[in-house]
Backbone as CSV, one residue per row, in Angstrom:
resi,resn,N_x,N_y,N_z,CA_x,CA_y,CA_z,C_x,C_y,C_z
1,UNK,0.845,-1.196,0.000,0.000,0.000,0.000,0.879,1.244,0.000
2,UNK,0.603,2.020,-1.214,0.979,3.439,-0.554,0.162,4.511,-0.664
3,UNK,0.308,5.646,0.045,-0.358,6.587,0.312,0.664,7.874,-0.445
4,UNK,-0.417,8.468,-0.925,0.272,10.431,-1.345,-0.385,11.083,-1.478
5,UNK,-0.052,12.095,-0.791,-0.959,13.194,-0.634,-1.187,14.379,-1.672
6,UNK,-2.273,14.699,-1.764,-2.516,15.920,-3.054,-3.123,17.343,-2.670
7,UNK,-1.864,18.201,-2.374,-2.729,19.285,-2.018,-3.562,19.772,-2.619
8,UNK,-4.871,20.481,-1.874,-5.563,21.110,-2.494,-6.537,22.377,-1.763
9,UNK,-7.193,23.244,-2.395,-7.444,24.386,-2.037,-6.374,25.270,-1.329
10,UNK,-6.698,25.806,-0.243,-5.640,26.863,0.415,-5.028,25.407,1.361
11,UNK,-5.540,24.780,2.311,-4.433,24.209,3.283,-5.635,22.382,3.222
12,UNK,-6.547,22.176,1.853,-6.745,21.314,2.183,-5.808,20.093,1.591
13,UNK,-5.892,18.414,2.004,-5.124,17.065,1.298,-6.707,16.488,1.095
14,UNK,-6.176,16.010,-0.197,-6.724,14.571,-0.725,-5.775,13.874,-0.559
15,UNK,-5.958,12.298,-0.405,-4.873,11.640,-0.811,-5.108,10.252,-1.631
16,UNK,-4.502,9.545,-2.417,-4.265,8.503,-3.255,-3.736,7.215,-2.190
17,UNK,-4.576,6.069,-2.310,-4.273,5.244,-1.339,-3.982,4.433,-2.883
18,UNK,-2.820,3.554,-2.897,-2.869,2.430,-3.755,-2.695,1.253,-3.771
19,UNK,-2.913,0.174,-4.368,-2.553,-0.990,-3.823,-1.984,-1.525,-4.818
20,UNK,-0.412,-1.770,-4.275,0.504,-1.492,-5.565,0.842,-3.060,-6.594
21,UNK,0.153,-4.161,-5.976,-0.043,-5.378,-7.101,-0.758,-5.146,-8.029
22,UNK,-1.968,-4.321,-8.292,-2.730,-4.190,-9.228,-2.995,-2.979,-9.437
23,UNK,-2.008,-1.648,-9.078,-2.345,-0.626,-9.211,-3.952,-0.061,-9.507
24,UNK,-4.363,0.036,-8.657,-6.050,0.411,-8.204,-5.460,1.001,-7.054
25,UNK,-6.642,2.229,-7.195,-6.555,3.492,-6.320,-8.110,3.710,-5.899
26,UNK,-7.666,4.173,-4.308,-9.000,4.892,-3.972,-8.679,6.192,-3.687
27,UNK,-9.658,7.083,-3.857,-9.082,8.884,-3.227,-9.976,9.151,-2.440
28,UNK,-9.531,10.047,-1.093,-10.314,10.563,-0.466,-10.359,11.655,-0.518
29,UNK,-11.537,11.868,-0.344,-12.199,13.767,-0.614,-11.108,14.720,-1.968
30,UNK,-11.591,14.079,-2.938,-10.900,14.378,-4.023,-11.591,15.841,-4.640
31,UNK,-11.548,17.358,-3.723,-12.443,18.486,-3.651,-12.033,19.043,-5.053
32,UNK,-10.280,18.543,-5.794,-10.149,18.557,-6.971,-10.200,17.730,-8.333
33,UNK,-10.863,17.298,-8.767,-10.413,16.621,-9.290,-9.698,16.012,-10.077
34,UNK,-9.450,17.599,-11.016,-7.866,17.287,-11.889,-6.868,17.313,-11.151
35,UNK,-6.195,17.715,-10.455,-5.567,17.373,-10.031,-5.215,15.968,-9.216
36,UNK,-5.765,15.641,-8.577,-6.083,14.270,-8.113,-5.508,12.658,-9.068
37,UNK,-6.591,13.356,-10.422,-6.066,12.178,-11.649,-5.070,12.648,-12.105
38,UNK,-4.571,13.872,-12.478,-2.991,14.256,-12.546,-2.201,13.282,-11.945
39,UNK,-2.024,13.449,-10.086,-1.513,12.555,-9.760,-1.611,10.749,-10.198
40,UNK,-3.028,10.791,-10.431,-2.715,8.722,-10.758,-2.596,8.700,-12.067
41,UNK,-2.466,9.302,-12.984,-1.555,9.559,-14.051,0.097,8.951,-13.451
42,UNK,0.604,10.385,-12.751,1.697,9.912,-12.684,2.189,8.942,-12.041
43,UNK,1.335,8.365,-11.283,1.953,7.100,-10.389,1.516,6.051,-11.337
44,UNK,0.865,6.134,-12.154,0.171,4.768,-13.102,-0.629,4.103,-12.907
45,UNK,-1.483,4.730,-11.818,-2.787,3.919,-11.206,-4.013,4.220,-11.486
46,UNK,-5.390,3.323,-11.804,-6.444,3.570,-12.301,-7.487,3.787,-10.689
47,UNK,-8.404,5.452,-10.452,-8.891,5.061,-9.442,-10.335,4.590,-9.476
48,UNK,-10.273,3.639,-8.918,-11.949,2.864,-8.356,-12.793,3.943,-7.159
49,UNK,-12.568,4.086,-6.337,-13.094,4.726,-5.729,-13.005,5.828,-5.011
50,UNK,-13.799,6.295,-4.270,-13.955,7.732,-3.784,-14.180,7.396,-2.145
51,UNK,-13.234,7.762,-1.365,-13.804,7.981,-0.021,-14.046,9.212,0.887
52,UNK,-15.345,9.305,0.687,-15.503,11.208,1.367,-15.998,10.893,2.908
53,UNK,-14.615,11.844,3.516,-15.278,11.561,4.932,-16.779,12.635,5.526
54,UNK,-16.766,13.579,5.021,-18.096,14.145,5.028,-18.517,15.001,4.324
55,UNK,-19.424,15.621,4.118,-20.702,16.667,3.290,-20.165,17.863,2.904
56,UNK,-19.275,18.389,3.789,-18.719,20.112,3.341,-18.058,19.647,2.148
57,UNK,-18.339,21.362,0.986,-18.369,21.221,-0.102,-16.356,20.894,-0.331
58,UNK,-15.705,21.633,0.722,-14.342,21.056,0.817,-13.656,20.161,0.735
59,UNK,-14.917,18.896,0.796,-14.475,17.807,1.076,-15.467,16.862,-0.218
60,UNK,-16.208,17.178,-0.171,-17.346,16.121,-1.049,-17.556,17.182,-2.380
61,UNK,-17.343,18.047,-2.095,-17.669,19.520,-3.882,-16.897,19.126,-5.198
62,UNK,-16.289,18.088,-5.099,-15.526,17.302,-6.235,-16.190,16.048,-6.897
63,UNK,-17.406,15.270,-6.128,-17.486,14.198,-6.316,-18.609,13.779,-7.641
64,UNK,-19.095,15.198,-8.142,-19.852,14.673,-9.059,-18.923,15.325,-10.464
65,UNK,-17.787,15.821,-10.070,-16.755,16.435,-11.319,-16.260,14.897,-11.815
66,UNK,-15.585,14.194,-10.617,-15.347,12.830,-11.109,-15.716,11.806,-11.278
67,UNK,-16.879,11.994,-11.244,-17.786,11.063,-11.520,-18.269,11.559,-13.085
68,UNK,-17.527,12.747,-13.890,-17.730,12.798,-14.953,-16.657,12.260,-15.598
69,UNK,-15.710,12.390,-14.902,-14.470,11.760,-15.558,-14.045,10.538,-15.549
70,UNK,-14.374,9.787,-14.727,-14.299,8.804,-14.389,-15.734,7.593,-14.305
71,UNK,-16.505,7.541,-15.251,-17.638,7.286,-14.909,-18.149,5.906,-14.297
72,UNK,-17.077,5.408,-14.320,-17.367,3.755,-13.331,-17.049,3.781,-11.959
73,UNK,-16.881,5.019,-11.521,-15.978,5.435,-10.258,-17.090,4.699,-9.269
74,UNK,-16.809,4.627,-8.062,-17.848,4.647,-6.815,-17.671,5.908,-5.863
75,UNK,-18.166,6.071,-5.354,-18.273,7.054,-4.431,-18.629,6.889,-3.094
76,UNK,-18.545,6.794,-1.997,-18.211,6.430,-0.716,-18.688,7.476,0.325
77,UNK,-19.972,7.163,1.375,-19.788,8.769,2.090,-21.440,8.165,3.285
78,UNK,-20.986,8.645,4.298,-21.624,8.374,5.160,-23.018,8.641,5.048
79,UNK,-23.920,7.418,5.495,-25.190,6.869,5.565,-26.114,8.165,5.716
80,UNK,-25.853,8.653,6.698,-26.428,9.753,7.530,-26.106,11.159,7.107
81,UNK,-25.137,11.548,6.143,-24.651,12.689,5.764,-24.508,14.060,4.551
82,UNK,-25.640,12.604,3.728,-26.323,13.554,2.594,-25.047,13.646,2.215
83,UNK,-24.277,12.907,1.438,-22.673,13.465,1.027,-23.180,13.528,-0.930
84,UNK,-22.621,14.927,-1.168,-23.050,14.712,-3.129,-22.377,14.128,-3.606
85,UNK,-23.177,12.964,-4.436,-22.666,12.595,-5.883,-22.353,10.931,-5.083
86,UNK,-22.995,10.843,-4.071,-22.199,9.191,-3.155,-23.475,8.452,-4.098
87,UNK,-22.856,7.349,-3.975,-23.385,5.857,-4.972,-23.443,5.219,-4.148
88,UNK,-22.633,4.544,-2.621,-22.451,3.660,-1.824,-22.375,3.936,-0.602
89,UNK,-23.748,4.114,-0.058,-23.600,4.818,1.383,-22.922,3.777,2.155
90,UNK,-22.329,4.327,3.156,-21.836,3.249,4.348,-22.039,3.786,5.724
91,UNK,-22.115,2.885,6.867,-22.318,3.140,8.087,-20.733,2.388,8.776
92,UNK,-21.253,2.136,10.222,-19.461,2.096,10.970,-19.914,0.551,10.763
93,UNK,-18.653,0.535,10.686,-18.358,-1.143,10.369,-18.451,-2.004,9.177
94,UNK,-18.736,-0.938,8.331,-18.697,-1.669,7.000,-17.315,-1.601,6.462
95,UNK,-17.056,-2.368,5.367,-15.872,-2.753,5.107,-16.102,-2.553,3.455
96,UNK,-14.378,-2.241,2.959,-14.822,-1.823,1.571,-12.829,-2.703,0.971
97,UNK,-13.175,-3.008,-0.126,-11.901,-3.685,-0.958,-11.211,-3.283,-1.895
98,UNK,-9.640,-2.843,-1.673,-8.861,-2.355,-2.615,-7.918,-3.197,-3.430
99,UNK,-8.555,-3.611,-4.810,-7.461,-4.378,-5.169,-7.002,-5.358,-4.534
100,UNK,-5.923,-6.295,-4.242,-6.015,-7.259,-4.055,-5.635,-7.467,-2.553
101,UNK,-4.909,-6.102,-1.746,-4.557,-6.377,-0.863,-4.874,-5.187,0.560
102,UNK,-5.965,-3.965,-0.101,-6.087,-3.062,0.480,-7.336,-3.465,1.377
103,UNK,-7.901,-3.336,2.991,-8.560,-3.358,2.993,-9.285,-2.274,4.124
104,UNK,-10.272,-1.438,3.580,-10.769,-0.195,3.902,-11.756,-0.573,5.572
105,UNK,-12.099,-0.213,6.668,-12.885,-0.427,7.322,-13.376,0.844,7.615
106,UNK,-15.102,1.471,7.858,-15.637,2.652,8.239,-16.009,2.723,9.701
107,UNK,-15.483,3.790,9.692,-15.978,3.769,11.309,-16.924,5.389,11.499
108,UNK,-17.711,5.465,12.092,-18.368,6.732,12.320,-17.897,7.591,13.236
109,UNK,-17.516,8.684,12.990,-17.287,9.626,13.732,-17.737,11.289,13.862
110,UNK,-19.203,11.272,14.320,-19.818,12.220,14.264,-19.125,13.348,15.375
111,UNK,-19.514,14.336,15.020,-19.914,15.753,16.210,-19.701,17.018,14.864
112,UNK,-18.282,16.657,13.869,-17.986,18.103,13.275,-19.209,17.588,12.240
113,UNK,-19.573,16.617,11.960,-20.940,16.503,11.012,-21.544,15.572,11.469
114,UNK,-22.880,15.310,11.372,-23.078,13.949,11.922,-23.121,12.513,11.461
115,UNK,-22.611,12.641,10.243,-22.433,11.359,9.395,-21.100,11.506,8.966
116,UNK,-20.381,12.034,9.801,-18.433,11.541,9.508,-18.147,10.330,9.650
117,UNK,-17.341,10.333,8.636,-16.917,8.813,8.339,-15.438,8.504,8.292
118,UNK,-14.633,7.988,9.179,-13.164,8.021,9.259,-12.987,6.751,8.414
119,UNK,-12.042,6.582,7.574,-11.349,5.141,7.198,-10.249,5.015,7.484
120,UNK,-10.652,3.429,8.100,-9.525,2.756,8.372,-8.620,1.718,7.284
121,UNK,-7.066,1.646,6.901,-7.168,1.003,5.998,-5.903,-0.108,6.420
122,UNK,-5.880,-0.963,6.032,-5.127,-2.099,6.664,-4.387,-2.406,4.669
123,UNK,-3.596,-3.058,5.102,-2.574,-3.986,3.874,-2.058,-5.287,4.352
124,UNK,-0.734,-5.424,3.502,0.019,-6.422,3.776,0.754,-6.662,4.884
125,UNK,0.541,-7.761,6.342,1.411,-7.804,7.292,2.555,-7.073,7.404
126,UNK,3.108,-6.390,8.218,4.569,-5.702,8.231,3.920,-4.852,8.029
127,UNK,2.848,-3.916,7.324,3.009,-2.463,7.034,1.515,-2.397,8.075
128,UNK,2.148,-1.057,8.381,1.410,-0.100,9.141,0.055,0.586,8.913
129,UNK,-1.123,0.300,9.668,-2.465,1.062,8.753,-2.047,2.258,8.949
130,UNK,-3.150,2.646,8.397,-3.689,4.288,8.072,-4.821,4.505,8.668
131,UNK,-5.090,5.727,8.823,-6.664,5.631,9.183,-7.036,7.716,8.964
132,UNK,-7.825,7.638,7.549,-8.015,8.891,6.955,-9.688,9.715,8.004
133,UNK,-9.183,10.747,8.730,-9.506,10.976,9.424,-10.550,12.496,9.377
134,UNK,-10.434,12.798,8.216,-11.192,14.131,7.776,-11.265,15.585,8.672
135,UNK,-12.050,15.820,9.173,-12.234,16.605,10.212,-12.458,16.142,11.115
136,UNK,-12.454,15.019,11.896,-12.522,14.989,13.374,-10.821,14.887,13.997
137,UNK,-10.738,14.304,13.958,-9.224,14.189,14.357,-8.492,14.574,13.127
138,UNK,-7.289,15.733,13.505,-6.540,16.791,12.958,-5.139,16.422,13.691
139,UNK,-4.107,16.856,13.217,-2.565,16.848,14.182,-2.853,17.431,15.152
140,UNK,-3.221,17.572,16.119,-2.343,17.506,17.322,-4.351,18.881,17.724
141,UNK,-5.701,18.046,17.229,-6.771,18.843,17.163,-7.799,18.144,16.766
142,UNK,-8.834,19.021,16.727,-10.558,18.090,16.579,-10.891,19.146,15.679
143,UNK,-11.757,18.722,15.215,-12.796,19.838,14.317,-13.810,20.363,15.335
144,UNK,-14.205,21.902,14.648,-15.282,22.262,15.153,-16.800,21.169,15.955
145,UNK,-17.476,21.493,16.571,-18.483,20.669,17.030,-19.953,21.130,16.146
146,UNK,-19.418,21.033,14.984,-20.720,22.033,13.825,-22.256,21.389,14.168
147,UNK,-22.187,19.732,14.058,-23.190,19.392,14.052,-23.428,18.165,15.702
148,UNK,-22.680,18.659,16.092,-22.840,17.491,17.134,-22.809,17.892,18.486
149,UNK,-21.788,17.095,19.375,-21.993,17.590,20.926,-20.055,16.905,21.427
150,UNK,-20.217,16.945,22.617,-18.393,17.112,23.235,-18.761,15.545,23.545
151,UNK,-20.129,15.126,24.184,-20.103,13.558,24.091,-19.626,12.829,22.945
152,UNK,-20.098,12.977,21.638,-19.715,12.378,20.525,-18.488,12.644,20.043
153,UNK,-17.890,13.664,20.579,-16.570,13.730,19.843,-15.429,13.319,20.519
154,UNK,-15.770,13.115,22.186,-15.538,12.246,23.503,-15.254,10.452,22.877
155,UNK,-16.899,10.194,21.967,-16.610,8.908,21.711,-15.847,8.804,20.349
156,UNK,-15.870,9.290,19.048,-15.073,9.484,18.197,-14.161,9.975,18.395
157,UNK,-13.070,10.694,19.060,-11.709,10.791,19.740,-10.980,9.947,20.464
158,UNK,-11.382,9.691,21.556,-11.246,8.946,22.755,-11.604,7.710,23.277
159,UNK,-12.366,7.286,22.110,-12.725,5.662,21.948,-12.554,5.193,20.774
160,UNK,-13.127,5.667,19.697,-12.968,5.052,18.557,-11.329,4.996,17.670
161,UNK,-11.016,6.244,18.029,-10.142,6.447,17.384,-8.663,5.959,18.243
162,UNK,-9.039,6.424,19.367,-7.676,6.221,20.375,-7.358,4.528,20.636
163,UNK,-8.674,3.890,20.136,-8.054,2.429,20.306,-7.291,1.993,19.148
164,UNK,-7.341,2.618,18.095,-6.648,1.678,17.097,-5.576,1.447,16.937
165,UNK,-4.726,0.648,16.784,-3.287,0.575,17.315,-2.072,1.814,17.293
166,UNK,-1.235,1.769,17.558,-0.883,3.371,18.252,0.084,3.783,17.111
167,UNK,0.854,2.811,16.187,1.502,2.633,14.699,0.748,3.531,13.853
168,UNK,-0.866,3.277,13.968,-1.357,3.888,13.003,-1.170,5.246,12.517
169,UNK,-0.766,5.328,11.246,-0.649,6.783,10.496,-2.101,7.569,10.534
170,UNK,-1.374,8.696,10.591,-3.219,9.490,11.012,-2.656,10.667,9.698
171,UNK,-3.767,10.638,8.442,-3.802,11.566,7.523,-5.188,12.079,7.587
172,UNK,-5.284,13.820,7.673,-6.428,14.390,8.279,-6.847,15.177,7.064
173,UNK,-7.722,16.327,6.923,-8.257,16.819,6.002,-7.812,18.210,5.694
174,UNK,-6.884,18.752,6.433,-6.086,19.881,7.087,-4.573,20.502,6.875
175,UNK,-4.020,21.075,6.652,-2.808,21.537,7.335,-2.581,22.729,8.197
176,UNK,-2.771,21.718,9.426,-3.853,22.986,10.297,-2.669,23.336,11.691
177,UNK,-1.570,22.530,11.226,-0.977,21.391,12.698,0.035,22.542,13.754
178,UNK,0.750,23.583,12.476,1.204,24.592,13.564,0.383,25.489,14.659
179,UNK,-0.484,25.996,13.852,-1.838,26.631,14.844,-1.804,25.159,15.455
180,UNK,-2.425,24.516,15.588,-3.017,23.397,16.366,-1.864,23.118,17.960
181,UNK,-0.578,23.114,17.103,0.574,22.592,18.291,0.883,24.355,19.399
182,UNK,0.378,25.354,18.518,0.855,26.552,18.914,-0.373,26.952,19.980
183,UNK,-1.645,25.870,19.780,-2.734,26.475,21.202,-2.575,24.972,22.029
184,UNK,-2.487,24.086,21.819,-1.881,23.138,22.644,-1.021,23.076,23.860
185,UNK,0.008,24.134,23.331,1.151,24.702,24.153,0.615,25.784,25.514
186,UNK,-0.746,26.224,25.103,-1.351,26.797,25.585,-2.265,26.112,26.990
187,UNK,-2.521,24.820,26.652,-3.214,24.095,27.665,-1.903,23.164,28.050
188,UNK,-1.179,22.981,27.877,-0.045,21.751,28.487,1.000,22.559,28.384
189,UNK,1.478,24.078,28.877,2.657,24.553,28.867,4.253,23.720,29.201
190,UNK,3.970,22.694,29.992,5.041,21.757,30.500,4.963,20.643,29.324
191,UNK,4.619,20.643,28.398,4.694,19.205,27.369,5.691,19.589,26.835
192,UNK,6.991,18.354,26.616,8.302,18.924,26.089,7.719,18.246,24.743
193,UNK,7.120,16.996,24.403,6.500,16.508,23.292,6.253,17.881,22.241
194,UNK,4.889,18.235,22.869,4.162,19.542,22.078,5.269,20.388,21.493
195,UNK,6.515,20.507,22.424,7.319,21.653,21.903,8.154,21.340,20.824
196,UNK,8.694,19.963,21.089,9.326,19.253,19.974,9.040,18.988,19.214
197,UNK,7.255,18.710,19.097,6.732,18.739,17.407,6.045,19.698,16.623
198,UNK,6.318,20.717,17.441,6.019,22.142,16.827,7.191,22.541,16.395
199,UNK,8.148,22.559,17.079,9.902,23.247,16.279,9.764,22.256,14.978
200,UNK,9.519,21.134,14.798,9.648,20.173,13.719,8.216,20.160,12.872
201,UNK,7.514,20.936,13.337,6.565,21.501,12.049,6.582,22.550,11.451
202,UNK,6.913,23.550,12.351,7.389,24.534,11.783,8.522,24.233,10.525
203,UNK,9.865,23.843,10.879,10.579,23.231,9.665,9.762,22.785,8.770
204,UNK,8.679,21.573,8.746,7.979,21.348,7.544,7.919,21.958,6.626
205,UNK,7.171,22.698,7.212,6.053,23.814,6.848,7.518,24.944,5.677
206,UNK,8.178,25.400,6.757,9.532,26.646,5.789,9.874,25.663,4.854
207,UNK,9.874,24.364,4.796,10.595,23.873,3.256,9.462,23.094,2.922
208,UNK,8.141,24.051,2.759,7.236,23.651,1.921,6.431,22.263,1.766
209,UNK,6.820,21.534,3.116,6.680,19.895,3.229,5.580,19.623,3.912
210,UNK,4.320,18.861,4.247,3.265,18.483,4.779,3.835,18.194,6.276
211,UNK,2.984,18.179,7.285,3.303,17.486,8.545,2.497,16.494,8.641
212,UNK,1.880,15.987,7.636,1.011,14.785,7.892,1.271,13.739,6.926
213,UNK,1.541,12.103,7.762,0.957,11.662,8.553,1.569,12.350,10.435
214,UNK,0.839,12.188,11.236,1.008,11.758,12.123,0.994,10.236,12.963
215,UNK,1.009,10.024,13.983,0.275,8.743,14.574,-0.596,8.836,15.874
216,UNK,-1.064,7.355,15.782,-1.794,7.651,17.025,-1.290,8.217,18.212
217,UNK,-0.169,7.445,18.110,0.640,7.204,19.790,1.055,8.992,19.760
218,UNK,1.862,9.179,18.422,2.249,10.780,18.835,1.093,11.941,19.139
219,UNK,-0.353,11.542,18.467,-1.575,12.153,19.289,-1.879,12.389,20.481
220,UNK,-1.649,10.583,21.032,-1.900,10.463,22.364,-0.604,11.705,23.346
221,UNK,0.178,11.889,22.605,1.160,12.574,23.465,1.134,14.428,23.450
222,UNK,0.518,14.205,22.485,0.327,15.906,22.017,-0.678,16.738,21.546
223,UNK,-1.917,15.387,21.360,-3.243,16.117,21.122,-3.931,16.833,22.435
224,UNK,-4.438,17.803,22.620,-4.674,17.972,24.108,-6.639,17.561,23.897
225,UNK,-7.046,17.611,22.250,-8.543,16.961,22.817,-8.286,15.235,22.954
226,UNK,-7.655,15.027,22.550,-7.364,13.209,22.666,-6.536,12.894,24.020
227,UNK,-6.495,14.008,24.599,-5.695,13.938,25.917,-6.763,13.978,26.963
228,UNK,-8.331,14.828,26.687,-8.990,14.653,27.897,-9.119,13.744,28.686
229,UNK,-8.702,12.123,28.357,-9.129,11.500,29.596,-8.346,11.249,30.402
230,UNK,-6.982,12.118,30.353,-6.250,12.132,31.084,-6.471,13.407,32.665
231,UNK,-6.800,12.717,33.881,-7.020,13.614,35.014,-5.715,14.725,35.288
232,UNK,-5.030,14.446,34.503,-3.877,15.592,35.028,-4.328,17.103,34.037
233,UNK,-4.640,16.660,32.464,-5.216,17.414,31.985,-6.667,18.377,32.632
234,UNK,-7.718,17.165,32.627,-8.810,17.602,32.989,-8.979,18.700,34.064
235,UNK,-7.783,18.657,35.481,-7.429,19.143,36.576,-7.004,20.706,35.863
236,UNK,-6.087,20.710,34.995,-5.397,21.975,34.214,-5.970,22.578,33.753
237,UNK,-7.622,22.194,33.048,-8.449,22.942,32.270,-9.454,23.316,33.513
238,UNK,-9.679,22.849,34.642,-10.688,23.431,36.017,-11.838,22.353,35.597
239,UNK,-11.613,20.665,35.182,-12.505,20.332,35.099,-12.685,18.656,35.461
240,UNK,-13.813,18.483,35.855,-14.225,16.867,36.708,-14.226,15.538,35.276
241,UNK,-14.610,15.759,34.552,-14.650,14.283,33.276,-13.931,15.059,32.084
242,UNK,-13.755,14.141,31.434,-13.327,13.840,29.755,-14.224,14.624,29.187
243,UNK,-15.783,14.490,29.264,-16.299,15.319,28.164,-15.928,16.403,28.763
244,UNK,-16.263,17.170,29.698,-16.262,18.411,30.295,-14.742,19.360,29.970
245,UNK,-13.770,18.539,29.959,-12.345,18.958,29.884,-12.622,19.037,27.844
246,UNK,-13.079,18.446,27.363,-12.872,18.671,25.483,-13.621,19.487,25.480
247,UNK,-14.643,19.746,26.134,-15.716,21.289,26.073,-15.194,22.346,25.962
248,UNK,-14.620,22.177,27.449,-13.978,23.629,27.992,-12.758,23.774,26.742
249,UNK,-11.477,22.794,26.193,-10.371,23.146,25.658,-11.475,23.565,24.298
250,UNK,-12.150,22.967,23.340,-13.174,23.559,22.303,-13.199,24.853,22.311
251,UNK,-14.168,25.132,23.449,-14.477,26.674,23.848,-13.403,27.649,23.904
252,UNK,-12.013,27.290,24.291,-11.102,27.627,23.977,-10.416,28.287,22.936
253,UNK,-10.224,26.858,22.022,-9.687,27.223,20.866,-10.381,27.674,20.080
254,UNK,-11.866,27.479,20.092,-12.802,28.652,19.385,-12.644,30.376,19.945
255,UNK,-12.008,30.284,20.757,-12.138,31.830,21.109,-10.329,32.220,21.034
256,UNK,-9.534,31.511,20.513,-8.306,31.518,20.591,-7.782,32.487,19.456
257,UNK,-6.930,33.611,19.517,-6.313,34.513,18.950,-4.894,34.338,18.352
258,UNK,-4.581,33.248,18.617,-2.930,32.843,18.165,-2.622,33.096,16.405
């Protein structure tokens, strides 16, 4: 399996998942679409499908362009989310097939919409999943709570997502990660983590380079909403549970000036 990323708009990624025995490609939130097949042009791969993790036109506003271009394409997009131009709704736990060795799993992760749809994608033993994460989980951040509540993004953060093995590459919908590590620093002033992967995004970033993937495990160390269920946190923000502590940091970074 490999993965590459395709910038697009001001700071958004699509990316090209492939499965490199039979070169077949899936793209997620392909908001461009020439560009997109530009790229599987140049890698030499034909794409099958479309995985949109949710409804904003940022993310899904591409899917009936390639579906002109591509007209056998599928299209992929949560049950619940009214996503345009989807052919194959899915809910959590459905499972989807790349070629001969890719294999996609959906998991739901509502609050920034309520039919977000994260994929999970597994390969060949030895290699490491992925798991394309849209707007809920961001580097080292959550998405807005547009359509949901701090419970659901409590369970899509902090359960769904935080169990999957800690290897996993986390590619988000964003390049959002310096702001993100720069209000972080703000709630965990003592994290030498946070500081060390902000000096090293920043670099990214000056030589023009993505900071994503991340991983789980480096989330767990530097996300401060994937950190609420930690009581040392919760204590730092003036607060008694997990949801209450992702509320309050939310409320936060919505009102944050950095």
């Amino acid at each position: 399996m490999k993965i590459h990323h395709v910038a697009c708009l001001e700071d958004n990624y699509s990316y090209l998942i492939i499965d490199e025995s039979t070169k077949e490609a899936a793209v997620v939130d392909p908001v461009e679409p020439e560009k997109v097949l530009k790229a599987a042009q140049e890698h030499g791969v034909d794409i099958k499908l479309v995985l949109t993790t949710h409804h904003h036109w940022d993310h899904a506003g591409g899917n009936e362009k390639i579906k002109l271009l591509v007209p056998v394409i599928k299209v992929y997009g949560g049950s619940i989310d009214n996503v345009k131009g989807c052919t194959n709704k899915v809910e959590n736990g459905d499972k989807i097939s790349l070629g001969a060795d890719v294999h996609i799993l959906c998991l739901h992760t509502p609050c920034h919409t309520k039919g977000h749809i994260s994929y999970y994608v597994t390969s060949k033993e030895g290699e490491d999943p992925a798991v394309f994460t849209g707007d809920t989980l961001f580097i080292a951040g959550c998405g807005k709570f547009f359509e949901g509540t701090a419970e659901q993004m409590h369970q899509s953060l902090c359960v769904t997502l935080a169990s999957l093995p800690k290897p996993t590459r986390v590619y988000c919908g964003h390049e959002y990660t310096v702001k993100n590590l720069q209000f972080a620093q703000t709630v965990e002033p003592d994290n030498a983590k946070i500081k060390q992967k902000l000096s090293w995004a920043q670099q990214q970033r000056e030589a023009g380079l993505p900071t994503v993937p991340s991983t789980i495990e480096e989330e767990m160390e530097t996300n401060p909403f994937i950190r609420a269920d930690l009581p040392e946190l919760q204590e730092r923000v003036g607060c008694k549970t997990a949801v209450e502590a992702l509320r309050e940091i939310r409320q936060r970074k919505d009102n944050w000036k950095g």
